[in-house]
Tab-separated table of C-alpha atoms in Angstrom:
chain	number	residue	atom	x	y	z
I	30	ASN	CA	-87.807	-37.580	147.052
I	31	ALA	CA	-86.226	-38.403	150.434
I	32	GLY	CA	-82.609	-38.793	149.208
I	33	VAL	CA	-80.528	-40.526	151.890
I	34	THR	CA	-82.305	-41.510	155.109
I	35	GLN	CA	-80.520	-42.736	158.227
I	36	THR	CA	-82.177	-44.626	161.075
I	37	PRO	CA	-82.016	-44.014	164.028
I	38	LYS	CA	-81.054	-40.360	164.502
I	39	PHE	CA	-79.881	-40.801	168.094
I	40	ARG	CA	-78.897	-43.822	170.189
I	41	VAL	CA	-77.232	-44.526	173.507
I	42	LEU	CA	-75.610	-47.946	173.939
I	43	LYS	CA	-73.917	-49.648	176.825
I	44	THR	CA	-70.417	-51.029	176.316
I	45	GLY	CA	-70.636	-54.487	174.795
I	46	GLN	CA	-74.103	-54.068	173.269
I	47	SER	CA	-74.696	-54.507	169.567
I	48	MET	CA	-76.709	-52.450	167.129
I	49	THR	CA	-77.317	-51.853	163.435
I	50	LEU	CA	-77.527	-48.496	161.688
I	51	LEU	CA	-79.666	-48.399	158.571
I	52	CYS	CA	-79.063	-46.243	155.520
I	53	ALA	CA	-81.641	-46.099	152.737
I	54	GLN	CA	-81.380	-44.203	149.441
I	55	ASP	CA	-83.982	-43.688	146.744
I	56	MET	CA	-81.717	-42.278	143.998
I	57	ASN	CA	-80.741	-45.646	142.451
I	58	HIS	CA	-77.079	-45.005	143.244
I	59	GLU	CA	-74.524	-47.786	142.943
I	60	TYR	CA	-72.051	-46.395	145.490
I	61	MET	CA	-72.752	-46.145	149.206
I	62	TYR	CA	-70.452	-45.118	152.059
I	63	TRP	CA	-70.323	-45.080	155.855
I	64	TYR	CA	-68.276	-42.384	157.618
I	65	ARG	CA	-67.728	-41.362	161.199
I	66	GLN	CA	-67.096	-37.762	162.215
I	67	ASP	CA	-65.231	-36.852	165.372
I	68	PRO	CA	-64.051	-33.420	166.586
I	69	GLY	CA	-60.678	-32.555	165.089
I	70	MET	CA	-60.608	-35.725	162.965
I	71	GLY	CA	-62.916	-34.835	160.108
I	72	LEU	CA	-64.894	-37.456	158.204
I	73	ARG	CA	-63.232	-40.887	158.148
I	74	LEU	CA	-64.372	-43.668	155.831
I	75	ILE	CA	-65.404	-46.879	157.626
I	76	HIS	CA	-66.667	-49.133	154.820
I	77	TYR	CA	-68.099	-48.615	151.375
I	78	SER	CA	-69.931	-50.499	148.625
I	79	VAL	CA	-69.857	-50.178	144.855
I	80	GLY	CA	-72.952	-52.266	144.249
I	81	GLU	CA	-75.453	-54.735	145.627
I	82	GLY	CA	-73.678	-57.628	147.337
I	83	THR	CA	-70.274	-55.901	147.470
I	84	THR	CA	-68.467	-54.222	150.369
I	85	ALA	CA	-64.929	-52.959	150.979
I	86	LYS	CA	-62.899	-51.588	153.883
I	87	GLY	CA	-62.210	-47.916	154.299
I	88	GLU	CA	-59.775	-46.061	156.542
I	89	VAL	CA	-61.123	-47.177	159.947
I	90	PRO	CA	-62.997	-50.505	159.505
I	91	ASP	CA	-62.087	-52.252	162.781
I	92	GLY	CA	-65.038	-52.959	165.073
I	93	TYR	CA	-67.631	-52.524	162.303
I	94	ASN	CA	-69.307	-54.778	159.769
I	95	VAL	CA	-71.512	-53.884	156.812
I	96	SER	CA	-73.942	-55.514	154.421
I	97	ARG	CA	-75.494	-54.444	151.119
I	98	LEU	CA	-78.153	-57.075	150.390
I	99	LYS	CA	-80.331	-54.630	148.466
I	100	LYS	CA	-79.133	-51.793	146.240
I	101	GLN	CA	-81.035	-49.170	148.176
I	102	ASN	CA	-79.887	-50.196	151.665
I	103	PHE	CA	-76.494	-50.211	153.378
I	104	LEU	CA	-76.317	-51.498	156.963
I	105	LEU	CA	-73.570	-50.713	159.474
I	106	GLY	CA	-73.227	-53.073	162.428
I	107	LEU	CA	-71.437	-52.768	165.726
I	108	GLU	CA	-71.100	-56.240	167.253
I	109	SER	CA	-69.699	-55.169	170.656
I	110	ALA	CA	-69.827	-51.412	171.145
I	111	ALA	CA	-66.916	-49.596	172.788
I	112	PRO	CA	-66.720	-46.018	174.131
I	113	SER	CA	-64.242	-45.237	171.310
I	114	GLN	CA	-67.128	-45.736	168.879
I	115	THR	CA	-68.974	-42.737	170.287
I	116	SER	CA	-69.318	-40.535	167.237
I	117	VAL	CA	-71.636	-39.091	164.610
I	118	TYR	CA	-72.123	-41.558	161.769
I	119	PHE	CA	-72.940	-40.417	158.246
I	120	CYS	CA	-74.094	-42.454	155.310
I	121	ALA	CA	-73.702	-41.250	151.734
I	122	SER	CA	-74.691	-42.519	148.311
I	123	GLY	CA	-73.593	-41.460	144.867
I	124	LYS	CA	-71.899	-42.077	141.565
I	125	GLN	CA	-68.492	-41.101	140.184
I	126	ARG	CA	-69.416	-37.405	140.209
I	127	GLY	CA	-69.941	-37.175	143.956
I	128	ALA	CA	-71.853	-38.436	146.969
I	129	PHE	CA	-74.913	-37.149	148.830
I	130	PHE	CA	-75.156	-37.432	152.592
I	131	GLY	CA	-77.828	-38.275	155.109
I	132	GLN	CA	-78.439	-36.251	158.258
I	133	GLY	CA	-76.382	-38.465	160.543
I	134	THR	CA	-76.798	-40.746	163.554
I	135	ARG	CA	-75.430	-39.531	166.874
I	136	LEU	CA	-74.243	-42.591	168.811
I	137	THR	CA	-73.048	-42.514	172.404
I	138	VAL	CA	-71.488	-45.598	174.010
I	139	VAL	CA	-71.350	-45.470	177.805
J	29	GLU	CA	-49.415	-39.059	155.444
J	30	ASP	CA	-52.697	-37.241	154.874
J	31	GLN	CA	-54.007	-37.440	151.341
J	32	VAL	CA	-56.077	-34.287	151.738
J	33	THR	CA	-54.959	-31.217	153.704
J	34	GLN	CA	-57.145	-28.160	154.117
J	35	SER	CA	-56.037	-24.700	155.238
J	36	PRO	CA	-56.652	-22.647	157.170
J	37	GLU	CA	-58.399	-24.661	159.910
J	38	ALA	CA	-60.569	-21.642	160.719
J	39	LEU	CA	-61.190	-18.277	159.097
J	40	ARG	CA	-63.079	-15.225	160.277
J	41	LEU	CA	-64.036	-12.590	157.702
J	42	GLN	CA	-66.078	-9.451	157.688
J	43	GLU	CA	-69.167	-9.464	155.493
J	44	GLY	CA	-68.075	-8.554	151.975
J	45	GLU	CA	-64.416	-9.496	152.548
J	46	SER	CA	-63.436	-11.976	149.820
J	47	SER	CA	-60.988	-14.810	150.507
J	48	SER	CA	-59.930	-18.305	149.455
J	49	LEU	CA	-59.802	-21.701	151.129
J	50	ASN	CA	-57.109	-24.173	150.135
J	51	CYS	CA	-57.225	-27.935	149.634
J	52	SER	CA	-53.980	-29.704	148.756
J	53	TYR	CA	-54.014	-33.380	147.822
J	54	THR	CA	-51.641	-36.218	147.063
J	55	VAL	CA	-53.085	-39.007	144.934
J	56	SER	CA	-51.613	-41.111	142.169
J	57	GLY	CA	-54.492	-40.487	139.783
J	58	LEU	CA	-57.345	-38.104	140.517
J	59	ARG	CA	-60.831	-39.426	139.801
J	60	GLY	CA	-62.502	-36.304	141.167
J	61	LEU	CA	-62.142	-33.558	143.752
J	62	PHE	CA	-65.266	-32.699	145.719
J	63	TRP	CA	-66.296	-29.675	147.786
J	64	TYR	CA	-68.995	-29.812	150.450
J	65	ARG	CA	-70.555	-27.389	152.894
J	66	GLN	CA	-71.561	-28.579	156.370
J	67	ASP	CA	-73.742	-26.680	158.826
J	68	PRO	CA	-73.711	-27.588	162.554
J	69	GLY	CA	-75.751	-30.704	163.288
J	70	LYS	CA	-76.324	-31.443	159.592
J	71	GLY	CA	-74.885	-33.757	156.987
J	72	PRO	CA	-72.455	-32.402	154.369
J	73	GLU	CA	-74.128	-30.710	151.402
J	74	PHE	CA	-72.608	-31.352	147.989
J	75	LEU	CA	-71.295	-28.249	146.185
J	76	PHE	CA	-68.949	-29.133	143.304
J	77	THR	CA	-66.990	-31.865	141.568
J	78	LEU	CA	-63.825	-31.003	139.640
J	79	TYR	CA	-62.167	-33.580	137.410
J	80	SER	CA	-59.078	-32.080	135.766
J	81	ALA	CA	-56.520	-29.305	136.208
J	82	GLY	CA	-57.752	-25.975	134.926
J	83	GLU	CA	-61.404	-26.742	135.557
J	84	GLU	CA	-63.533	-24.139	137.364
J	85	LYS	CA	-67.086	-24.238	138.711
J	86	GLU	CA	-69.243	-21.515	140.230
J	87	LYS	CA	-72.310	-21.340	142.405
J	88	GLU	CA	-73.550	-17.990	143.686
J	89	ARG	CA	-70.633	-16.456	145.662
J	90	LEU	CA	-68.507	-19.603	145.477
J	91	LYS	CA	-65.986	-20.544	142.801
J	92	ALA	CA	-63.886	-23.702	142.877
J	93	THR	CA	-60.672	-24.131	140.891
J	94	LEU	CA	-58.322	-27.071	140.431
J	95	THR	CA	-54.607	-27.523	139.715
J	96	LYS	CA	-52.580	-30.734	139.681
J	97	LYS	CA	-51.811	-30.440	143.404
J	98	GLU	CA	-54.488	-28.269	144.968
J	99	SER	CA	-57.925	-26.770	144.771
J	100	PHE	CA	-59.155	-23.390	145.907
J	101	LEU	CA	-62.620	-22.393	147.005
J	102	HIS	CA	-62.937	-18.664	146.391
J	103	ILE	CA	-65.632	-16.811	148.290
J	104	THR	CA	-66.576	-13.438	146.828
J	105	ALA	CA	-68.293	-10.805	148.971
J	106	PRO	CA	-69.454	-13.353	151.553
J	107	LYS	CA	-72.573	-12.962	153.673
J	108	PRO	CA	-73.197	-14.245	157.225
J	109	GLU	CA	-75.234	-17.127	155.795
J	110	ASP	CA	-72.064	-18.427	154.136
J	111	SER	CA	-70.745	-19.311	157.606
J	112	ALA	CA	-70.198	-23.084	157.719
J	113	THR	CA	-67.500	-25.726	157.601
J	114	TYR	CA	-66.241	-26.348	154.070
J	115	LEU	CA	-64.988	-29.845	153.346
J	116	CYS	CA	-62.758	-31.037	150.511
J	117	ALA	CA	-62.529	-34.680	149.432
J	118	VAL	CA	-60.778	-36.685	146.712
J	119	GLY	CA	-61.425	-39.865	144.850
J	120	GLU	CA	-58.570	-41.827	143.287
J	121	ASN	CA	-58.632	-43.853	140.078
J	122	ARG	CA	-57.190	-46.936	141.829
J	123	ASP	CA	-60.264	-47.492	144.035
J	124	ASP	CA	-63.717	-46.093	144.796
J	125	LYS	CA	-62.978	-44.470	148.138
J	126	ILE	CA	-63.756	-40.811	148.819
J	127	ILE	CA	-61.295	-39.402	151.379
J	128	PHE	CA	-61.970	-36.146	153.205
J	129	GLY	CA	-59.797	-33.401	154.633
J	130	LYS	CA	-60.522	-32.042	158.112
J	131	GLY	CA	-62.322	-28.972	156.834
J	132	THR	CA	-62.136	-25.198	157.182
J	133	ARG	CA	-64.505	-23.494	159.626
J	134	LEU	CA	-65.604	-20.230	158.048
J	135	HIS	CA	-67.271	-17.486	160.082
J	136	ILE	CA	-68.591	-14.368	158.371
J	137	LEU	CA	-69.166	-11.433	160.706
J	138	PRO	CA	-72.015	-9.012	159.878
Protein backbone atom coordinates (compact mmCIF):
# COMPACT_ATOMS: atom_id res chain seq x y z
CA ASN A 1 0.00 0.00 0.00
CA ALA A 2 1.87 3.08 -1.29
CA GLY A 3 -0.48 5.73 0.17
CA VAL A 4 0.22 9.10 -1.46
CA THR A 5 2.95 9.22 -4.11
CA GLN A 6 4.35 12.43 -5.58
CA THR A 7 6.31 12.66 -8.82
CA PRO A 8 8.96 14.03 -9.27
CA LYS A 9 10.79 14.36 -5.94
CA PHE A 10 13.14 17.10 -7.14
CA ARG A 11 13.10 19.50 -10.09
CA VAL A 12 14.94 22.60 -11.22
CA LEU A 13 13.14 24.88 -13.69
CA LYS A 14 14.15 28.00 -15.52
CA THR A 15 11.95 31.08 -15.20
CA GLY A 16 9.13 30.88 -17.71
CA GLN A 17 9.19 27.09 -18.13
CA SER A 18 6.14 24.98 -17.43
CA MET A 19 5.78 21.71 -15.57
CA THR A 20 3.23 19.39 -14.00
CA LEU A 21 3.47 17.75 -10.59
CA LEU A 22 1.65 14.45 -10.22
CA CYS A 23 -0.01 13.16 -7.08
CA ALA A 24 -1.39 9.62 -6.95
CA GLN A 25 -3.27 7.98 -4.08
CA ASP A 26 -4.39 4.39 -3.67
CA MET A 27 -6.69 4.82 -0.65
CA ASN A 28 -9.88 5.63 -2.62
CA HIS A 29 -10.10 9.05 -0.96
CA GLU A 30 -12.49 11.68 -2.27
CA TYR A 31 -10.54 14.71 -1.03
CA MET A 32 -7.15 15.74 -2.39
CA TYR A 33 -5.07 18.84 -1.64
CA TRP A 34 -1.98 20.67 -2.89
CA TYR A 35 0.09 22.72 -0.42
CA ARG A 36 3.33 24.62 -0.60
CA GLN A 37 5.68 24.92 2.37
CA ASP A 38 8.10 27.80 2.75
CA PRO A 39 10.35 28.70 5.71
CA GLY A 40 8.45 30.77 8.25
CA MET A 41 5.18 30.49 6.31
CA GLY A 42 4.01 27.01 7.20
CA LEU A 43 1.83 24.95 4.87
CA ARG A 44 -0.38 27.04 2.58
CA LEU A 45 -3.24 25.55 0.58
CA ILE A 46 -2.97 26.10 -3.19
CA HIS A 47 -5.94 24.17 -4.61
CA TYR A 48 -8.05 21.26 -3.50
CA SER A 49 -10.61 18.79 -4.85
CA VAL A 50 -13.56 17.07 -3.22
CA GLY A 51 -14.06 14.52 -5.97
CA GLU A 52 -13.31 13.46 -9.51
CA GLY A 53 -13.86 16.35 -11.92
CA THR A 54 -14.02 19.03 -9.20
CA THR A 55 -11.43 21.59 -8.09
CA ALA A 56 -11.46 24.69 -5.88
CA LYS A 57 -9.08 27.50 -4.96
CA GLY A 58 -7.21 27.56 -1.70
CA GLU A 59 -5.27 30.33 0.03
CA VAL A 60 -2.59 30.93 -2.64
CA PRO A 61 -3.93 29.76 -6.04
CA ASP A 62 -2.38 32.39 -8.34
CA GLY A 63 0.11 31.01 -10.87
CA TYR A 64 -1.12 27.41 -10.51
CA ASN A 65 -3.73 25.25 -12.18
CA VAL A 66 -5.02 21.81 -11.21
CA SER A 67 -6.97 18.93 -12.69
CA ARG A 68 -8.67 15.87 -11.21
CA LEU A 69 -9.66 13.75 -14.21
CA LYS A 70 -9.37 10.50 -12.27
CA LYS A 71 -10.23 9.97 -8.60
CA GLN A 72 -6.78 8.68 -7.76
CA ASN A 73 -4.78 11.47 -9.42
CA PHE A 74 -4.48 15.20 -8.75
CA LEU A 75 -2.21 17.24 -11.04
CA LEU A 76 -0.67 20.61 -10.21
CA GLY A 77 0.52 22.72 -13.14
CA LEU A 78 2.78 25.71 -13.36
CA GLU A 79 2.27 27.39 -16.74
CA SER A 80 5.12 29.94 -16.48
CA ALA A 81 7.35 29.31 -13.49
CA ALA A 82 8.63 32.23 -11.41
CA PRO A 83 11.37 32.30 -8.74
CA SER A 84 8.64 33.02 -6.14
CA GLN A 85 7.34 29.50 -6.81
CA THR A 86 10.51 27.95 -5.43
CA SER A 87 9.18 25.83 -2.61
CA VAL A 88 8.46 22.33 -1.33
CA TYR A 89 5.11 21.10 -2.63
CA PHE A 90 3.04 18.56 -0.72
CA CYS A 91 0.03 16.63 -1.88
CA ALA A 92 -2.44 15.10 0.56
CA SER A 93 -5.53 12.94 0.30
CA GLY A 94 -8.20 12.11 2.83
CA LYS A 95 -11.74 12.20 4.10
CA GLN A 96 -13.50 14.34 6.71
CA ARG A 97 -11.42 12.82 9.52
CA GLY A 98 -8.07 14.02 8.20
CA ALA A 99 -5.59 13.98 5.34
CA PHE A 100 -2.48 11.92 4.63
CA PHE A 101 0.54 13.48 2.98
CA GLY A 102 3.06 12.47 0.36
CA GLN A 103 6.80 12.97 0.76
CA GLY A 104 6.95 16.24 -1.16
CA THR A 105 8.46 17.70 -4.33
CA ARG A 106 11.32 20.16 -3.93
CA LEU A 107 11.06 22.67 -6.79
CA THR A 108 13.66 25.33 -7.53
CA VAL A 109 13.00 28.03 -10.14
CA VAL A 110 16.12 29.85 -11.31
CA GLU B 1 -6.15 37.44 10.33
CA ASP B 2 -4.70 33.97 10.85
CA GLN B 3 -7.27 31.27 11.42
CA VAL B 4 -4.77 29.03 13.20
CA THR B 5 -2.06 30.29 15.56
CA GLN B 6 0.44 27.98 17.20
CA SER B 7 2.65 28.77 20.19
CA PRO B 8 5.41 28.71 21.04
CA GLU B 9 7.25 28.83 17.69
CA ALA B 10 10.05 26.72 19.17
CA LEU B 11 10.53 24.78 22.39
CA ARG B 12 13.55 23.08 23.87
CA LEU B 13 13.01 20.55 26.67
CA GLN B 14 15.15 18.15 28.59
CA GLU B 15 14.34 14.48 28.18
CA GLY B 16 11.54 13.64 30.61
CA GLU B 17 10.39 17.26 30.98
CA SER B 18 6.66 17.36 30.19
CA SER B 19 5.09 20.36 28.45
CA SER B 20 2.22 21.49 26.22
CA LEU B 21 1.93 23.03 22.78
CA ASN B 22 -0.93 25.41 22.03
CA CYS B 23 -3.10 25.82 18.94
CA SER B 24 -5.70 28.59 18.96
CA TYR B 25 -8.21 28.86 16.13
CA THR B 26 -10.94 31.13 14.86
CA VAL B 27 -13.55 29.46 12.67
CA SER B 28 -17.29 29.89 12.40
CA GLY B 29 -18.02 26.19 12.68
CA LEU B 30 -15.37 23.57 13.38
CA ARG B 31 -15.47 20.48 11.18
CA GLY B 32 -12.32 19.04 12.74
CA LEU B 33 -9.01 19.98 14.32
CA PHE B 34 -5.99 18.00 13.19
CA TRP B 35 -2.53 17.45 14.66
CA TYR B 36 0.45 16.35 12.59
CA ARG B 37 4.11 15.63 13.21
CA GLN B 38 6.71 16.57 10.59
CA ASP B 39 10.32 15.42 10.53
CA PRO B 40 12.93 17.32 8.46
CA GLY B 41 12.70 16.50 4.76
CA LYS B 42 9.50 14.47 5.21
CA GLY B 43 5.81 14.99 4.68
CA PRO B 44 3.53 15.64 7.68
CA GLU B 45 2.45 12.50 9.54
CA PHE B 46 -1.14 12.39 10.76
CA LEU B 47 -1.56 12.10 14.55
CA PHE B 48 -5.09 13.00 15.69
CA THR B 49 -8.44 14.45 14.70
CA LEU B 50 -10.62 16.15 17.32
CA TYR B 51 -14.21 17.08 16.52
CA SER B 52 -15.83 18.71 19.55
CA ALA B 53 -14.96 20.59 22.74
CA GLY B 54 -14.03 18.28 25.58
CA GLU B 55 -12.71 15.55 23.31
CA GLU B 56 -9.30 14.01 24.10
CA LYS B 57 -7.11 11.56 22.20
CA GLU B 58 -3.88 9.84 23.18
CA LYS B 59 -1.03 8.13 21.41
CA GLU B 60 2.02 6.98 23.36
CA ARG B 61 3.43 10.11 25.08
CA LEU B 62 1.09 12.49 23.26
CA LYS B 63 -2.35 13.64 24.35
CA ALA B 64 -4.47 16.13 22.41
CA THR B 65 -7.33 18.10 23.96
CA LEU B 66 -9.86 20.51 22.49
CA THR B 67 -11.86 23.49 23.76
CA LYS B 68 -14.07 25.87 21.79
CA LYS B 69 -11.13 28.18 21.03
CA GLU B 70 -7.95 26.14 21.33
CA SER B 71 -6.30 22.77 21.38
CA PHE B 72 -3.36 21.55 23.41
CA LEU B 73 -0.87 18.85 22.56
CA HIS B 74 0.50 17.55 25.85
CA ILE B 75 3.81 15.71 25.75
CA THR B 76 4.52 13.56 28.80
CA ALA B 77 8.08 12.53 29.65
CA PRO B 78 9.35 13.20 26.12
CA LYS B 79 12.27 11.38 24.53
CA PRO B 80 14.77 12.71 21.95
CA GLU B 81 12.88 10.86 19.21
CA ASP B 82 9.88 13.11 19.88
CA SER B 83 11.88 16.01 18.41
CA ALA B 84 9.99 17.28 15.34
CA THR B 85 7.77 20.09 14.14
CA TYR B 86 4.18 19.70 15.33
CA LEU B 87 1.52 21.15 13.06
CA CYS B 88 -2.08 22.03 13.88
CA ALA B 89 -4.78 22.46 11.22
CA VAL B 90 -8.52 23.13 11.12
CA GLY B 91 -11.36 22.35 8.81
CA GLU B 92 -14.49 24.51 8.76
CA ASN B 93 -18.06 23.39 8.12
CA ARG B 94 -18.56 26.05 5.42
CA ASP B 95 -16.03 24.49 3.00
CA ASP B 96 -13.63 21.57 2.62
CA LYS B 97 -10.36 23.41 3.12
CA ILE B 98 -7.81 22.32 5.72
CA ILE B 99 -5.83 25.35 6.96
CA PHE B 100 -2.57 24.95 8.86
CA GLY B 101 -0.79 26.94 11.53
CA LYS B 102 2.94 27.63 11.20
CA GLY B 103 3.93 24.88 13.59
CA THR B 104 5.96 24.45 16.78
CA ARG B 105 9.53 23.17 16.48
CA LEU B 106 10.15 20.86 19.41
CA HIS B 107 13.66 19.79 20.42
CA ILE B 108 14.17 17.25 23.19
CA LEU B 109 17.66 17.24 24.67
CA PRO B 110 19.06 13.91 25.95
